[in-house]
Tab-separated table of C-alpha atoms in Angstrom:
chain	number	residue	atom	x	y	z
B	1	MET	CA	179.994	-14.307	-62.331
B	2	LYS	CA	177.427	-11.311	-62.375
B	3	LYS	CA	177.928	-10.391	-65.668
B	4	HIS	CA	175.976	-12.778	-66.624
B	5	ILE	CA	172.815	-11.629	-64.888
B	6	PRO	CA	171.263	-9.665	-67.398
B	7	ASN	CA	172.284	-12.000	-69.859
B	8	SER	CA	170.015	-14.373	-68.555
B	9	ILE	CA	166.986	-11.831	-67.964
B	10	THR	CA	167.365	-10.995	-71.585
B	11	ALA	CA	167.041	-15.075	-72.440
B	12	LEU	CA	163.817	-15.347	-70.247
B	13	ASN	CA	162.654	-12.801	-71.978
B	14	LEU	CA	163.403	-14.267	-75.359
B	15	PHE	CA	161.656	-17.547	-73.622
B	16	SER	CA	158.549	-15.732	-72.829
B	17	GLY	CA	158.165	-14.521	-76.045
B	18	CYS	CA	158.272	-18.161	-77.150
B	19	ILE	CA	155.895	-19.321	-75.153
B	20	GLY	CA	153.393	-16.702	-76.047
B	21	VAL	CA	154.169	-16.812	-80.220
B	22	VAL	CA	152.991	-21.041	-79.419
B	23	MET	CA	150.002	-19.589	-77.271
B	24	VAL	CA	148.581	-17.250	-79.789
B	25	LEU	CA	149.323	-19.469	-82.808
B	26	GLN	CA	146.747	-21.866	-80.345
B	27	GLN	CA	144.752	-18.915	-80.169
B	28	GLU	CA	145.343	-19.107	-75.891
B	29	PHE	CA	144.844	-15.541	-75.897
B	30	GLN	CA	145.312	-15.311	-71.886
B	31	LEU	CA	148.011	-17.018	-71.864
B	32	ALA	CA	150.013	-15.830	-74.370
B	33	PHE	CA	148.891	-12.252	-72.732
B	34	TYR	CA	150.728	-13.315	-69.708
B	35	CYS	CA	153.204	-14.598	-71.194
B	36	VAL	CA	154.573	-10.922	-72.967
B	37	LEU	CA	153.834	-9.429	-69.345
B	38	ALA	CA	156.197	-12.072	-68.542
B	39	SER	CA	158.582	-10.902	-71.433
B	40	GLY	CA	158.291	-6.926	-70.122
B	41	LEU	CA	158.891	-7.258	-67.228
B	42	PHE	CA	162.245	-9.282	-67.830
B	43	ASP	CA	163.101	-6.170	-70.954
B	44	PHE	CA	162.728	-3.859	-67.981
B	45	CYS	CA	164.453	-5.958	-65.272
B	46	ASP	CA	167.565	-6.903	-67.640
B	47	GLY	CA	168.519	-3.074	-68.771
B	48	MET	CA	168.261	-2.360	-65.048
B	49	MET	CA	170.668	-4.761	-63.311
B	50	ALA	CA	173.294	-3.956	-66.078
B	51	ARG	CA	173.220	-0.412	-64.520
B	52	ALA	CA	172.685	-1.673	-61.580
B	53	LEU	CA	175.469	-4.301	-61.127
B	54	ARG	CA	178.134	-1.669	-64.250
B	55	VAL	CA	178.586	-4.611	-66.418
B	56	LYS	CA	176.383	-3.249	-69.878
B	57	SER	CA	177.714	-4.565	-73.223
B	58	ASN	CA	177.782	-4.949	-76.749
B	59	ILE	CA	176.680	-8.581	-76.523
B	60	GLY	CA	173.580	-7.701	-74.104
B	61	LYS	CA	172.302	-4.879	-75.889
B	62	GLU	CA	172.283	-6.739	-78.985
B	63	LEU	CA	170.800	-9.358	-77.364
B	64	ASP	CA	168.017	-7.368	-75.837
B	65	SER	CA	166.959	-6.514	-79.433
B	66	LEU	CA	167.608	-9.818	-80.730
B	67	ALA	CA	164.967	-11.101	-77.694
B	68	ASP	CA	162.761	-8.717	-78.286
B	69	VAL	CA	162.270	-9.303	-81.523
B	70	VAL	CA	160.195	-12.588	-80.811
B	71	SER	CA	158.931	-11.164	-77.634
B	72	PHE	CA	157.935	-7.477	-78.853
B	73	GLY	CA	157.689	-7.797	-83.293
B	74	LEU	CA	156.515	-11.893	-84.114
B	75	LEU	CA	154.249	-12.671	-81.322
B	76	PRO	CA	152.087	-9.337	-82.265
B	77	GLY	CA	152.517	-10.140	-85.716
B	78	ALA	CA	151.129	-13.712	-84.976
B	79	VAL	CA	148.181	-12.048	-83.174
B	80	LEU	CA	147.226	-10.391	-86.084
B	81	PHE	CA	148.279	-12.794	-88.199
B	82	ILE	CA	145.817	-15.140	-86.269
B	83	MET	CA	143.052	-12.515	-86.161
B	84	LEU	CA	143.048	-12.074	-89.723
B	85	GLY	CA	141.861	-15.215	-90.223
B	86	GLY	CA	145.566	-16.915	-90.879
B	87	THR	CA	144.710	-20.198	-89.146
B	88	ALA	CA	145.276	-23.079	-92.130
B	89	GLY	CA	146.514	-20.574	-95.096
B	90	SER	CA	142.113	-19.621	-95.269
B	91	ASN	CA	143.344	-16.050	-95.399
B	92	PRO	CA	146.007	-14.969	-97.737
B	93	LEU	CA	145.787	-11.214	-96.263
B	94	ALA	CA	146.615	-12.493	-92.662
B	95	TYR	CA	150.657	-12.658	-93.853
B	96	LEU	CA	150.221	-9.089	-93.266
B	97	GLY	CA	150.034	-8.923	-90.421
B	98	PHE	CA	153.346	-10.234	-89.548
B	99	LEU	CA	154.566	-6.081	-91.327
B	100	VAL	CA	154.473	-5.355	-87.847
B	101	THR	CA	156.983	-8.651	-87.117
B	102	ILE	CA	159.042	-6.649	-89.779
B	103	PHE	CA	158.686	-3.213	-88.750
B	104	SER	CA	159.473	-3.899	-85.606
B	105	ALA	CA	162.589	-5.444	-86.628
B	106	PHE	CA	163.778	-2.327	-88.073
B	107	ARG	CA	162.828	-0.787	-84.411
B	108	LEU	CA	165.332	-2.461	-83.199
B	109	ALA	CA	167.797	-1.685	-85.103
B	110	LYS	CA	166.852	1.926	-85.745
B	111	PHE	CA	166.874	1.980	-81.373
B	112	ASN	CA	170.818	0.125	-81.521
B	113	VAL	CA	172.029	2.572	-83.910
B	114	ASP	CA	170.399	5.537	-83.403
B	115	THR	CA	172.648	8.418	-80.748
B	116	ARG	CA	169.193	10.619	-80.595
B	117	GLN	CA	167.427	8.204	-78.574
B	118	ASP	CA	170.406	7.397	-75.456
B	119	THR	CA	167.540	8.569	-73.212
B	120	ASP	CA	164.352	8.672	-74.852
B	121	PHE	CA	162.573	7.330	-77.442
B	122	ILE	CA	161.689	8.215	-81.417
B	123	GLY	CA	159.324	5.926	-82.409
B	124	VAL	CA	156.789	4.228	-80.380
B	125	ASN	CA	158.460	1.444	-78.431
B	126	THR	CA	158.053	-2.341	-79.173
B	127	PRO	CA	156.802	-4.141	-75.385
B	128	MET	CA	154.521	-0.860	-76.278
B	129	ASN	CA	152.917	-1.948	-79.729
B	130	THR	CA	152.845	-4.905	-78.586
B	131	PHE	CA	150.834	-4.501	-75.018
B	132	VAL	CA	148.414	-2.459	-77.572
B	133	ILE	CA	147.952	-5.658	-80.206
B	134	ILE	CA	147.661	-8.472	-77.682
B	135	ALA	CA	144.523	-6.353	-76.693
B	136	LEU	CA	143.098	-6.153	-79.793
B	137	PRO	CA	141.239	-10.039	-79.126
B	138	PHE	CA	140.004	-8.696	-75.806
B	139	ILE	CA	138.568	-5.980	-77.348
B	140	ALA	CA	136.958	-7.985	-80.073
B	141	GLU	CA	135.320	-10.790	-78.036
B	142	GLN	CA	132.782	-7.270	-76.545
B	143	HIS	CA	133.159	-5.380	-79.722
B	144	GLU	CA	133.024	-7.761	-83.274
B	145	TRP	CA	134.504	-4.606	-84.931
B	146	VAL	CA	137.222	-4.072	-83.968
B	147	GLY	CA	138.142	-8.015	-85.368
B	148	HIS	CA	136.852	-6.188	-89.356
B	149	VAL	CA	139.471	-7.573	-91.244
B	150	GLY	CA	139.493	-3.696	-92.908
B	151	LEU	CA	139.782	-2.720	-89.393
B	152	LEU	CA	142.763	-4.751	-88.703
B	153	LEU	CA	145.045	-4.104	-91.874
B	154	GLY	CA	144.564	-0.398	-90.819
B	155	ILE	CA	145.745	-1.154	-87.201
B	156	THR	CA	148.459	-3.513	-88.975
B	157	LEU	CA	149.416	-0.097	-91.137
B	158	LEU	CA	149.453	2.244	-88.414
B	159	SER	CA	151.354	0.344	-85.555
B	160	SER	CA	153.600	-0.565	-88.362
B	161	LEU	CA	154.467	2.964	-89.559
B	162	LEU	CA	154.087	4.203	-86.150
B	163	LEU	CA	157.214	1.930	-85.060
B	164	VAL	CA	159.299	3.851	-87.145
B	165	SER	CA	158.101	7.902	-87.289
B	166	GLU	CA	159.937	10.310	-85.932
B	167	ILE	CA	157.442	10.826	-82.897
B	168	ARG	CA	159.315	11.713	-79.463
B	169	LEU	CA	158.122	9.332	-76.254
B	170	PHE	CA	159.857	9.641	-72.799
B	171	SER	CA	161.813	6.780	-71.494
B	172	MET	CA	160.211	4.963	-68.809
B	173	LYS	CA	163.231	4.588	-66.880
B	174	LEU	CA	163.952	6.712	-63.679
B	175	ASP	CA	167.429	7.332	-62.123
B	176	ASN	CA	165.404	8.890	-59.120
B	177	LEU	CA	161.645	9.410	-58.021
B	178	ARG	CA	161.964	13.735	-57.482
B	179	TRP	CA	158.970	14.523	-58.652
B	180	ALA	CA	159.683	17.748	-60.413
B	181	GLU	CA	162.142	15.750	-62.199
B	182	ASN	CA	159.942	12.795	-63.296
B	183	ARG	CA	156.727	14.545	-63.466
B	184	PHE	CA	154.959	13.469	-66.675
B	185	LYS	CA	156.275	10.080	-65.472
B	186	PHE	CA	154.505	9.261	-62.656
B	187	ILE	CA	151.190	11.342	-64.424
B	188	PHE	CA	151.105	8.486	-67.195
B	189	LEU	CA	151.770	5.313	-64.620
B	190	GLY	CA	148.831	7.235	-62.851
B	191	ILE	CA	146.750	7.359	-65.144
B	192	SER	CA	147.791	4.205	-66.823
B	193	LEU	CA	146.587	2.628	-63.653
B	194	ILE	CA	143.211	4.274	-63.576
B	195	LEU	CA	142.599	3.909	-66.424
B	196	ILE	CA	142.793	-0.471	-66.978
B	197	VAL	CA	141.890	-0.278	-63.139
B	198	THR	CA	138.074	1.012	-64.864
B	199	LEU	CA	138.499	-0.471	-69.024
B	200	ARG	CA	140.821	-3.334	-68.142
B	201	PHE	CA	141.683	-3.850	-72.138
B	202	ILE	CA	139.779	-1.385	-73.869
B	203	ALA	CA	142.641	0.885	-72.241
B	204	LEU	CA	146.060	-0.603	-73.660
B	205	PRO	CA	145.439	1.618	-77.099
B	206	LEU	CA	144.194	4.601	-75.150
B	207	ILE	CA	147.720	4.319	-73.211
B	208	LEU	CA	149.177	4.724	-75.809
B	209	LEU	CA	147.150	7.835	-76.966
B	210	VAL	CA	148.149	9.459	-73.090
B	211	TYR	CA	151.265	8.113	-74.125
B	212	ILE	CA	151.843	9.465	-77.595
B	213	GLY	CA	149.873	13.179	-75.672
B	214	LEU	CA	152.217	13.296	-72.851
B	215	SER	CA	155.563	13.146	-74.226
B	216	GLN	CA	154.352	15.962	-76.614
B	217	TRP	CA	153.880	17.639	-73.487
B	218	HIS	CA	156.654	17.144	-71.513
B	219	PHE	CA	159.203	17.866	-74.891
B	220	ALA	CA	157.123	21.594	-75.445
B	221	GLN	CA	158.215	22.888	-71.811
B	222	ASN	CA	161.090	21.220	-71.641
B	223	SER	CA	161.662	23.381	-75.163
B	224	SER	CA	160.093	26.568	-73.655
B	225	LYS	CA	162.394	26.497	-71.160
B	226	LYS	CA	165.228	25.905	-73.043
B	227	ALA	CA	164.901	28.701	-74.936
B	228	ASP	CA	163.631	31.150	-71.653
C-alpha cells in the first residue's frame, strides 16, 4: 500500500495544477498563485516520501514529470498568454506565451534522461521558473511597464532558454542539516525569506538571480577544492 502514497501526492500536484490553469484563464491570479504553492509543496513531498518509504519507481518518475508539465509548464504558459492579451484570441502574439510550456516539457524530458542531474540541476528547474512567471501579474499591478508586450515576449524567450540552458544549479534536497555541507542552501533560503518579507512578489525574479549567483559560487568553490 505504501508504494501508492508518493504517486497519490503527485496526483495532487497535477490536480492543483489543473485548477491553477483554470484560475489563470479566469484571471484569478491570487487563487492561481495558491495553486502553484500547493503544487510546489506536493512536488517536493512526493519525492521525499518516495525516498523515505524506499518505494522509488520509474512509474513515479514519469508521473511526476507529467504532472509538472501541467503545474509548471501549461500554467506559466497560460499566465503569459493572458498577460499578452490572449483572451478571446484578441492578440495572435499571445500564443507565443506557450513557448514556455514547450520548453518546460523539453526541460523535464531532458532531466529524466540526463545522468548529470542526479544530484543537481542543469538549467532552471520548472517550479522556480513558474514562481517567477506567476509573480508577473502582481508586479504589473504596481509597475505597468512590466505588462508591455515587448518585455513580456522578451521574458518568454529568456525564460524558455534558461529552462534548457547549461547553467548548473544546486538542488535544494537536504540529506542532513549540517552547515558545512548545506551552507549555500541555508544562505539561499535566508536571503529568499528576507526578500519575500520585504518585497513580496517583486522578490521572486530577484530570488532566481540569487539562486543562479549562489549556485555558480558553490560550484566554483567545489572545483577549486578538487583542484587543491
